[in-house]
Amino acid sequence: MNSATWIEDPAFTRDRPFGPQTLPYGVVDDGSGPRVAVRVGDHALPLASVAGALGELADLVTGTSLDPLLAASRAEWSALRARLTELVTSADRPAGAELVPLAGVRALLPFTVADYVDFYSSRHHAENVGRIMRPDSDPLLPNWTHLPVGYHGRAGTVVVSGTDVVRPHGQRRGDPLPKFGPSGRLDIEAEVGFVCGGPVTARVPTSDVAEHVFGVVLVNDWSARDIQGWEYQPLGPFLGKSFATSVSAWVTPLEALAGARVPVPDPGHPRLPYLVEDQPWGLDLRLEVTWNGTVVTRPRFAHMAYSCAQQLAHLTVNGATVRPGDLFASGTVSGPERERLGCFLELSWGGREPIALADGVTRTFLEDGDTVVITATAPGADGSVVGLAEVAGTVLPADE
Ligand SMILES: O=C(O)/C=C/C(=O)CC(=O)CC(=O)O
Ligand SMILES: [Ca+2]
Ligand SMILES: [Mg+2]
């Protein structure tokens, strides 16, 4: 407990996900317009209200989005976090500090999403999807164990947690002609997203990841499996995944996850030098996926085969630059056991095995009105728990 702090919120303790060890950044609107804030328990602390205590760093966080903060440097991110930690753990309320209950604010998409990339770094997910979608081929292609496979997605349809998702229309396989209409196989993908910042740079070595990854969000990569299954060869996912990608409203600083770092699993063969890490950048994040109130799976990010450092090194190794606001997602987080699978395509094994929700209700894919919430925690320093804020969304019926 930190009973000495001026912040009176029972959720603002080190054993709760949004205690002083986490301090994620977001943008809230309580009716007076968007303001950058840090989350303290179940309250938001708008940073404009403590600008006087932030000195020159105030300029980074007194606007209406996180964009100026993302464009700053790792040294500034660290200095701001240290200063905010002092402010929220002090006994006296800083002059002017406002605390707004989260229940009374709208949390907005906190930064301008620049480029969006989605990787495919769970071996379990890749093998399962291969078995389900391509039963007559090897589940993994030979490149998979040598590079983090990914594709460029659609930045403009990244939406904040709480945004409803309209069931997409599209083409799907038909005999003899393709059919068109609302997707009948709407799915989720539980993923972790990395929010980039710092100087615009190409060829980011794995050792520089913390200069370019500001923080972490949870991602739901909504996926229409029937649209995807018909369109995706040979160029990869396209309209089956570009209609909506949901992200948490709060960005947990990478620095808050220092206690969660773990090595990625050994690939069992040599790595090309640009993918070798001098320090481990895997993360022990424990996800939980709730479908209409029932927890249906608990994926573990520590099972992922590539780290954010390897993904960013790969993404930029050809000379492509990373810039503030770029978002890259890990790929669906699936583990070896059924209770750790990261999408309903796998959990229902291609729609063949119903998934039990509460009260005898079963599902294979999403129905209109269904709500999915993904949350996660990670081990913090000294036995504390660090939170990644939820990403939630409800499916609305397809447009007429
Ligand atoms: O194997 C395939 O054909 C496609 C699989 C996916 O749906 C991949 C995707 O979006 C990446 C991921 O989330 O792991
Ligand atoms: Ca995905
Ligand atoms: Mg998407």
Short mmCIF file of C-alpha atoms and ligand atoms in Angstrom, two decimals:
data_model
loop_
_atom_site.label_atom_id
_atom_site.label_comp_id
_atom_site.label_asym_id
_atom_site.label_seq_id
_atom_site.Cartn_x
_atom_site.Cartn_y
_atom_site.Cartn_z
CA MET A 1 0.00 0.00 0.00
CA ASN A 2 1.11 3.57 -0.53
CA SER A 3 -1.15 5.17 2.00
CA ALA A 4 1.10 8.22 2.08
CA THR A 5 0.06 9.45 -1.38
CA TRP A 6 -2.44 12.27 -1.88
CA ILE A 7 -4.30 10.11 -4.40
CA GLU A 8 -7.21 8.47 -2.64
CA ASP A 9 -8.19 5.60 -4.90
CA PRO A 10 -8.25 2.01 -3.61
CA ALA A 11 -7.08 0.80 -7.05
CA PHE A 12 -3.94 2.94 -6.84
CA THR A 13 -1.70 0.50 -4.98
CA ARG A 14 1.34 -1.50 -6.05
CA ASP A 15 -0.56 -4.78 -5.94
CA ARG A 16 -3.15 -3.50 -8.44
CA PRO A 17 -2.44 -3.17 -12.18
CA PHE A 18 -2.77 0.63 -12.32
CA GLY A 19 -0.82 1.53 -9.22
CA PRO A 20 2.18 3.93 -9.27
CA GLN A 21 4.43 1.29 -10.90
CA THR A 22 2.47 1.46 -14.17
CA LEU A 23 1.38 5.07 -14.97
CA PRO A 24 0.11 4.56 -18.53
CA TYR A 25 -0.58 7.54 -20.75
CA GLY A 26 -3.84 8.30 -22.51
CA VAL A 27 -6.11 11.11 -23.67
CA VAL A 28 -9.38 11.75 -21.88
CA ASP A 29 -12.29 14.10 -22.45
CA ASP A 30 -14.53 14.93 -19.51
CA GLY A 31 -16.55 17.39 -21.58
CA SER A 32 -13.92 20.13 -21.48
CA GLY A 33 -12.00 18.77 -24.53
CA PRO A 34 -9.23 16.18 -24.97
CA ARG A 35 -6.36 16.24 -22.47
CA VAL A 36 -3.29 14.05 -22.07
CA ALA A 37 -3.43 12.18 -18.76
CA VAL A 38 -1.82 9.40 -16.78
CA ARG A 39 -4.00 6.72 -15.29
CA VAL A 40 -3.86 6.39 -11.51
CA GLY A 41 -6.05 3.50 -10.39
CA ASP A 42 -9.56 4.25 -11.63
CA HIS A 43 -8.84 7.96 -12.11
CA ALA A 44 -7.13 10.06 -14.75
CA LEU A 45 -4.71 12.81 -13.80
CA PRO A 46 -4.80 15.36 -16.66
CA LEU A 47 -1.24 16.53 -17.03
CA ALA A 48 -2.15 20.10 -17.93
CA SER A 49 -3.37 20.39 -14.34
CA VAL A 50 0.14 19.71 -13.02
CA ALA A 51 2.05 21.49 -15.79
CA GLY A 52 3.66 23.83 -13.28
CA ALA A 53 5.38 20.88 -11.62
CA LEU A 54 6.72 19.42 -14.88
CA GLY A 55 9.04 22.22 -15.99
CA GLU A 56 10.07 22.04 -19.65
CA LEU A 57 8.64 18.53 -19.95
CA ALA A 58 5.15 20.02 -19.70
CA ASP A 59 5.27 20.95 -23.39
CA LEU A 60 5.26 17.25 -24.27
CA VAL A 61 2.00 16.47 -22.46
CA THR A 62 -0.21 19.54 -22.41
CA GLY A 63 -1.72 19.10 -25.89
CA THR A 64 -4.58 16.96 -27.08
CA SER A 65 -2.65 13.80 -28.06
CA LEU A 66 0.47 11.83 -27.21
CA ASP A 67 2.07 12.79 -30.53
CA PRO A 68 4.56 15.34 -29.09
CA LEU A 69 5.56 12.87 -26.38
CA LEU A 70 6.13 10.11 -28.95
CA ALA A 71 8.31 12.49 -30.98
CA ALA A 72 10.54 13.17 -27.95
CA SER A 73 13.47 10.98 -26.86
CA ARG A 74 13.91 8.07 -24.53
CA ALA A 75 15.76 10.37 -22.10
CA GLU A 76 12.72 12.67 -21.99
CA TRP A 77 10.32 9.72 -21.59
CA SER A 78 12.37 8.54 -18.60
CA ALA A 79 12.66 11.99 -17.04
CA LEU A 80 8.91 12.56 -17.34
CA ARG A 81 8.09 9.17 -15.87
CA ALA A 82 10.44 9.78 -12.94
CA ARG A 83 8.89 13.19 -12.30
CA LEU A 84 5.33 11.82 -12.50
CA THR A 85 6.25 8.99 -10.14
CA GLU A 86 7.38 11.60 -7.61
CA LEU A 87 4.21 13.63 -8.07
CA VAL A 88 1.75 10.75 -7.68
CA THR A 89 3.52 9.21 -4.69
CA SER A 90 4.03 12.43 -2.75
CA ALA A 91 2.00 13.07 0.36
CA ASP A 92 0.78 16.50 -0.74
CA ARG A 93 -1.48 17.22 -3.66
CA PRO A 94 0.49 19.25 -6.25
CA ALA A 95 -1.03 22.70 -6.72
CA GLY A 96 -3.91 22.55 -9.20
CA ALA A 97 -3.86 18.75 -9.65
CA GLU A 98 -7.21 17.42 -10.87
CA LEU A 99 -8.33 13.82 -10.58
CA VAL A 100 -11.14 12.70 -12.83
CA PRO A 101 -12.92 9.36 -12.28
CA LEU A 102 -12.54 7.18 -15.39
CA ALA A 103 -16.27 6.47 -15.26
CA GLY A 104 -16.88 10.13 -16.09
CA VAL A 105 -14.56 10.50 -19.10
CA ARG A 106 -14.33 9.32 -22.67
CA ALA A 107 -10.90 7.88 -23.43
CA LEU A 108 -9.86 8.76 -26.98
CA LEU A 109 -7.42 7.16 -29.43
CA PRO A 110 -4.34 8.66 -27.76
CA PHE A 111 -1.96 9.09 -30.71
CA THR A 112 -2.01 9.45 -34.48
CA VAL A 113 -1.34 5.99 -35.86
CA ALA A 114 1.31 6.34 -38.57
CA ASP A 115 2.15 3.00 -40.21
CA TYR A 116 0.61 -0.21 -38.90
CA VAL A 117 2.27 -3.60 -39.20
CA ASP A 118 1.03 -6.94 -37.93
CA PHE A 119 3.45 -9.80 -37.30
CA TYR A 120 2.76 -13.53 -37.03
CA SER A 121 5.17 -14.47 -34.26
CA SER A 122 3.38 -17.19 -32.32
CA ARG A 123 4.59 -20.53 -33.55
CA HIS A 124 1.51 -22.19 -32.03
CA HIS A 125 -0.85 -19.81 -33.83
CA ALA A 126 1.00 -20.11 -37.14
CA GLU A 127 1.00 -23.91 -36.95
CA ASN A 128 -2.65 -24.12 -35.92
CA VAL A 129 -3.83 -21.70 -38.62
CA GLY A 130 -1.73 -23.61 -41.16
CA ARG A 131 -3.35 -26.89 -40.13
CA ILE A 132 -6.86 -25.41 -40.24
CA MET A 133 -6.55 -23.36 -43.46
CA ARG A 134 -4.02 -25.45 -45.41
CA PRO A 135 -4.48 -29.02 -44.16
CA ASP A 136 -2.60 -30.51 -47.13
CA SER A 137 0.64 -28.50 -46.69
CA ASP A 138 3.32 -28.19 -44.02
CA PRO A 139 1.90 -25.89 -41.34
CA LEU A 140 5.01 -23.66 -41.31
CA LEU A 141 6.79 -22.37 -44.41
CA PRO A 142 10.61 -22.64 -44.26
CA ASN A 143 11.14 -18.87 -43.75
CA TRP A 144 9.09 -18.78 -40.52
CA THR A 145 11.82 -19.88 -38.11
CA HIS A 146 14.34 -17.45 -39.67
CA LEU A 147 12.39 -14.18 -39.79
CA PRO A 148 9.35 -12.62 -38.14
CA VAL A 149 6.73 -12.90 -40.89
CA GLY A 150 4.42 -9.84 -41.08
CA TYR A 151 2.30 -7.66 -43.34
CA HIS A 152 1.51 -3.96 -43.60
CA GLY A 153 -2.00 -3.23 -42.32
CA ARG A 154 -4.34 -0.26 -42.42
CA ALA A 155 -3.47 2.54 -39.96
CA GLY A 156 -6.63 4.53 -40.69
CA THR A 157 -8.96 1.90 -39.22
CA VAL A 158 -7.16 1.47 -35.91
CA VAL A 159 -9.79 2.39 -33.30
CA VAL A 160 -9.72 2.90 -29.56
CA SER A 161 -11.10 0.41 -27.04
CA GLY A 162 -14.85 0.79 -26.63
CA THR A 163 -15.49 1.53 -30.30
CA ASP A 164 -18.22 -0.72 -31.74
CA VAL A 165 -17.18 -2.91 -34.68
CA VAL A 166 -19.61 -3.26 -37.57
CA ARG A 167 -19.67 -6.72 -39.12
CA PRO A 168 -17.90 -6.35 -42.49
CA HIS A 169 -19.22 -7.29 -45.91
CA GLY A 170 -17.05 -9.05 -48.42
CA GLN A 171 -16.46 -11.83 -50.90
CA ARG A 172 -16.13 -15.39 -49.75
CA ARG A 173 -15.62 -18.70 -51.45
CA GLY A 174 -18.63 -20.07 -53.35
CA ASP A 175 -19.28 -22.75 -55.93
CA PRO A 176 -19.11 -22.05 -58.77
CA LEU A 177 -19.01 -18.29 -58.14
CA PRO A 178 -17.91 -16.38 -55.02
CA LYS A 179 -20.62 -15.12 -52.69
CA PHE A 180 -20.94 -11.59 -51.30
CA GLY A 181 -22.46 -10.48 -48.00
CA PRO A 182 -21.83 -9.99 -44.28
CA SER A 183 -19.02 -12.14 -42.87
CA GLY A 184 -20.29 -15.29 -41.18
CA ARG A 185 -16.96 -16.08 -39.55
CA LEU A 186 -16.05 -12.97 -37.60
CA ASP A 187 -13.17 -13.58 -35.18
CA ILE A 188 -10.79 -11.83 -32.83
CA GLU A 189 -7.01 -11.99 -32.47
CA ALA A 190 -5.54 -11.24 -29.04
CA GLU A 191 -2.28 -9.38 -29.65
CA VAL A 192 0.20 -7.00 -28.06
CA GLY A 193 1.00 -3.76 -29.88
CA PHE A 194 4.17 -1.67 -29.72
CA VAL A 195 3.83 2.12 -30.06
CA CYS A 196 6.89 3.71 -31.65
CA GLY A 197 8.56 7.06 -31.02
CA GLY A 198 11.91 8.80 -30.95
CA PRO A 199 13.93 9.91 -33.96
CA VAL A 200 13.04 8.72 -37.46
CA THR A 201 15.56 5.91 -38.04
CA ALA A 202 16.26 2.96 -40.33
CA ARG A 203 18.13 -0.24 -39.43
CA VAL A 204 17.32 -0.16 -35.71
CA PRO A 205 19.57 -2.71 -34.00
CA THR A 206 17.90 -4.95 -31.41
CA SER A 207 19.99 -3.16 -28.76
CA ASP A 208 18.22 0.16 -29.58
CA VAL A 209 14.62 -0.99 -29.24
CA ALA A 210 14.00 1.11 -26.13
CA GLU A 211 14.98 4.26 -28.06
CA HIS A 212 12.14 3.60 -30.51
CA VAL A 213 9.41 1.75 -28.64
CA PHE A 214 7.66 4.13 -26.30
CA GLY A 215 5.07 1.75 -24.93
CA VAL A 216 2.71 -1.16 -25.20
CA VAL A 217 -1.03 -1.57 -25.81
CA LEU A 218 -3.33 -4.55 -26.19
CA VAL A 219 -4.66 -5.11 -29.70
CA ASN A 220 -7.70 -6.92 -31.03
CA ASP A 221 -7.08 -7.63 -34.72
CA TRP A 222 -10.70 -8.35 -35.71
CA SER A 223 -10.58 -10.88 -38.55
CA ALA A 224 -13.29 -12.05 -40.98
CA ARG A 225 -12.08 -15.59 -41.63
CA ASP A 226 -14.35 -16.28 -44.61
CA ILE A 227 -13.23 -13.08 -46.39
CA GLN A 228 -9.60 -13.81 -45.45
CA GLY A 229 -9.76 -17.44 -46.57
CA TRP A 230 -10.87 -16.52 -50.09
CA GLU A 231 -8.71 -13.41 -50.69
CA TYR A 232 -5.38 -14.01 -48.94
CA GLN A 233 -3.36 -16.00 -51.46
CA PRO A 234 -0.84 -15.03 -52.74
CA LEU A 235 -0.38 -11.60 -51.13
CA GLY A 236 -1.63 -12.08 -47.55
CA PRO A 237 -4.38 -10.55 -45.39
CA PHE A 238 -6.27 -7.63 -46.97
CA LEU A 239 -9.96 -6.74 -46.48
CA GLY A 240 -10.53 -9.57 -44.00
CA LYS A 241 -8.52 -7.62 -41.41
CA SER A 242 -8.58 -3.97 -42.48
CA PHE A 243 -12.09 -2.95 -41.36
CA ALA A 244 -11.15 -2.42 -37.68
CA THR A 245 -8.22 -3.03 -35.35
CA SER A 246 -8.87 -2.07 -31.73
CA VAL A 247 -6.20 -0.83 -29.29
CA SER A 248 -6.19 -0.01 -25.56
CA ALA A 249 -6.90 3.59 -24.62
CA TRP A 250 -3.86 3.64 -22.30
CA VAL A 251 -0.25 3.12 -23.40
CA THR A 252 1.88 1.39 -20.76
CA PRO A 253 5.46 2.70 -21.01
CA LEU A 254 8.01 0.07 -22.07
CA GLU A 255 10.03 1.19 -19.06
CA ALA A 256 7.26 -0.05 -16.74
CA LEU A 257 7.80 -3.57 -18.11
CA ALA A 258 11.48 -3.85 -17.12
CA GLY A 259 10.61 -6.56 -14.57
CA ALA A 260 8.74 -8.63 -17.16
CA ARG A 261 11.59 -9.17 -19.62
CA VAL A 262 12.37 -12.78 -20.50
CA PRO A 263 14.36 -14.48 -23.28
CA VAL A 264 12.45 -15.63 -26.35
CA PRO A 265 12.50 -19.41 -26.96
CA ASP A 266 15.66 -20.72 -28.68
CA PRO A 267 14.92 -21.33 -32.38
CA GLY A 268 17.26 -24.33 -32.39
CA HIS A 269 19.43 -22.94 -35.21
CA PRO A 270 21.71 -19.91 -35.65
CA ARG A 271 20.12 -16.50 -36.12
CA LEU A 272 21.31 -13.94 -38.63
CA PRO A 273 23.31 -11.34 -36.66
CA TYR A 274 20.72 -8.55 -37.04
CA LEU A 275 18.18 -10.68 -35.15
CA VAL A 276 20.46 -11.57 -32.24
CA GLU A 277 19.63 -9.84 -28.94
CA ASP A 278 22.29 -8.80 -26.43
CA GLN A 279 19.58 -8.55 -23.76
CA PRO A 280 16.26 -10.37 -23.61
CA TRP A 281 13.27 -8.50 -24.98
CA GLY A 282 10.62 -11.17 -24.67
CA LEU A 283 7.92 -10.14 -22.19
CA ASP A 284 6.07 -12.14 -19.56
CA LEU A 285 2.61 -10.67 -20.23
CA ARG A 286 -0.41 -12.68 -19.13
CA LEU A 287 -3.47 -12.03 -21.25
CA GLU A 288 -7.09 -12.85 -20.56
CA VAL A 289 -9.87 -12.86 -23.17
CA THR A 290 -13.47 -12.46 -22.00
CA TRP A 291 -16.39 -13.22 -24.36
CA ASN A 292 -19.74 -11.91 -23.13
CA GLY A 293 -18.41 -12.04 -19.59
CA THR A 294 -16.85 -15.54 -19.72
CA VAL A 295 -13.06 -15.93 -19.70
CA VAL A 296 -12.41 -18.18 -22.70
CA THR A 297 -8.60 -18.16 -22.89
CA ARG A 298 -5.49 -16.96 -21.06
CA PRO A 299 -2.64 -16.54 -23.58
CA ARG A 300 0.95 -16.01 -22.41
CA PHE A 301 3.13 -13.58 -24.36
CA ALA A 302 6.28 -15.38 -23.14
CA HIS A 303 5.48 -18.12 -25.69
CA MET A 304 6.11 -15.76 -28.62
CA ALA A 305 9.00 -16.78 -30.88
CA TYR A 306 10.19 -13.24 -31.73
CA SER A 307 10.56 -10.20 -29.44
CA CYS A 308 9.63 -6.58 -30.19
CA ALA A 309 13.36 -5.87 -30.60
CA GLN A 310 13.69 -8.56 -33.29
CA GLN A 311 10.49 -7.43 -34.99
CA LEU A 312 11.62 -3.80 -35.13
CA ALA A 313 15.10 -4.79 -36.33
CA HIS A 314 13.52 -6.84 -39.09
CA LEU A 315 11.00 -4.15 -40.01
CA THR A 316 13.79 -1.61 -40.60
CA VAL A 317 16.67 -3.80 -41.83
CA ASN A 318 16.00 -2.96 -45.48
CA GLY A 319 16.33 0.79 -44.89
CA ALA A 320 12.66 1.44 -44.13
CA THR A 321 12.36 4.01 -41.38
CA VAL A 322 10.38 3.83 -38.14
CA ARG A 323 8.70 7.08 -37.11
CA PRO A 324 6.69 8.33 -34.14
CA GLY A 325 3.18 6.87 -34.13
CA ASP A 326 4.09 3.69 -35.99
CA LEU A 327 2.34 0.72 -34.44
CA PHE A 328 3.42 -2.87 -34.81
CA ALA A 329 1.47 -5.75 -33.39
CA SER A 330 2.99 -9.04 -32.26
CA GLY A 331 0.67 -11.40 -34.05
CA THR A 332 -1.94 -13.53 -32.32
CA VAL A 333 -0.70 -14.70 -28.94
CA SER A 334 -1.31 -18.45 -28.79
CA GLY A 335 0.34 -21.02 -26.56
CA PRO A 336 0.63 -24.80 -26.69
CA GLU A 337 -2.49 -25.60 -24.66
CA ARG A 338 -6.12 -25.08 -25.65
CA GLU A 339 -6.65 -22.65 -22.76
CA ARG A 340 -3.94 -20.39 -24.23
CA LEU A 341 -5.15 -20.02 -27.82
CA GLY A 342 -5.46 -16.42 -29.02
CA CYS A 343 -8.33 -16.54 -31.53
CA PHE A 344 -11.68 -18.26 -31.92
CA LEU A 345 -10.67 -19.88 -35.23
CA GLU A 346 -8.22 -21.95 -33.17
CA LEU A 347 -10.41 -22.32 -30.05
CA SER A 348 -13.27 -23.70 -32.17
CA TRP A 349 -10.83 -25.51 -34.49
CA GLY A 350 -12.12 -23.96 -37.67
CA GLY A 351 -15.70 -23.71 -36.36
CA ARG A 352 -15.98 -27.45 -35.63
CA GLU A 353 -15.74 -27.42 -31.81
CA PRO A 354 -18.17 -25.08 -30.01
CA ILE A 355 -16.76 -22.85 -27.26
CA ALA A 356 -18.78 -22.82 -24.00
CA LEU A 357 -19.84 -19.43 -22.64
CA ALA A 358 -22.03 -18.91 -19.55
CA ASP A 359 -25.54 -20.38 -19.08
CA GLY A 360 -25.17 -23.18 -21.62
CA VAL A 361 -24.57 -20.73 -24.48
CA THR A 362 -22.01 -21.86 -27.07
CA ARG A 363 -20.29 -20.06 -29.91
CA THR A 364 -17.88 -20.73 -32.73
CA PHE A 365 -17.51 -17.25 -34.30
CA LEU A 366 -18.85 -13.86 -33.13
CA GLU A 367 -22.56 -13.05 -33.24
CA ASP A 368 -24.05 -9.56 -33.41
CA GLY A 369 -24.12 -7.95 -29.97
CA ASP A 370 -21.19 -10.00 -28.63
CA THR A 371 -18.58 -8.16 -26.57
CA VAL A 372 -14.94 -9.18 -26.29
CA VAL A 373 -12.57 -7.71 -23.69
CA ILE A 374 -8.83 -8.43 -23.59
CA THR A 375 -6.80 -7.51 -20.49
CA ALA A 376 -3.25 -8.28 -19.37
CA THR A 377 -0.87 -8.00 -16.45
CA ALA A 378 2.86 -8.42 -16.05
CA PRO A 379 5.16 -8.87 -13.08
CA GLY A 380 6.56 -5.56 -11.83
CA ALA A 381 9.40 -4.75 -9.45
CA ASP A 382 9.20 -5.93 -5.81
CA GLY A 383 6.17 -8.15 -6.30
CA SER A 384 4.02 -5.42 -7.84
CA VAL A 385 1.79 -6.04 -10.85
CA VAL A 386 1.89 -3.90 -13.99
CA GLY A 387 -1.26 -3.52 -16.08
CA LEU A 388 -1.99 -3.23 -19.76
CA ALA A 389 -5.33 -1.49 -20.14
CA GLU A 390 -8.23 -3.43 -21.61
CA VAL A 391 -9.16 -3.45 -25.24
CA ALA A 392 -12.91 -3.94 -25.58
CA GLY A 393 -15.31 -3.99 -28.50
CA THR A 394 -18.90 -4.98 -29.32
CA VAL A 395 -20.03 -6.36 -32.67
CA LEU A 396 -22.81 -4.47 -34.44
CA PRO A 397 -24.87 -5.99 -37.26
CA ALA A 398 -23.64 -5.44 -40.81
CA ASP A 399 -24.89 -2.31 -42.56
CA GLU A 400 -27.88 -2.85 -44.89
O1 LIG B 1 -1.73 -18.23 -41.93
C1 LIG B 1 -2.50 -17.44 -42.48
O2 LIG B 1 -2.90 -17.60 -43.61
C2 LIG B 1 -2.96 -16.21 -41.78
C3 LIG B 1 -2.98 -16.07 -40.48
C4 LIG B 1 -3.46 -14.86 -39.81
O3 LIG B 1 -4.67 -14.59 -39.66
C5 LIG B 1 -2.36 -14.01 -39.38
C6 LIG B 1 -2.36 -12.69 -38.76
O4 LIG B 1 -3.16 -11.73 -38.76
C7 LIG B 1 -1.10 -12.54 -37.99
C8 LIG B 1 -1.28 -12.92 -36.58
O5 LIG B 1 -2.09 -12.27 -35.93
O6 LIG B 1 -0.59 -13.81 -36.07
CA CA B 2 -3.26 -10.48 -36.50
MG MG B 3 -6.69 -5.28 -38.45
#
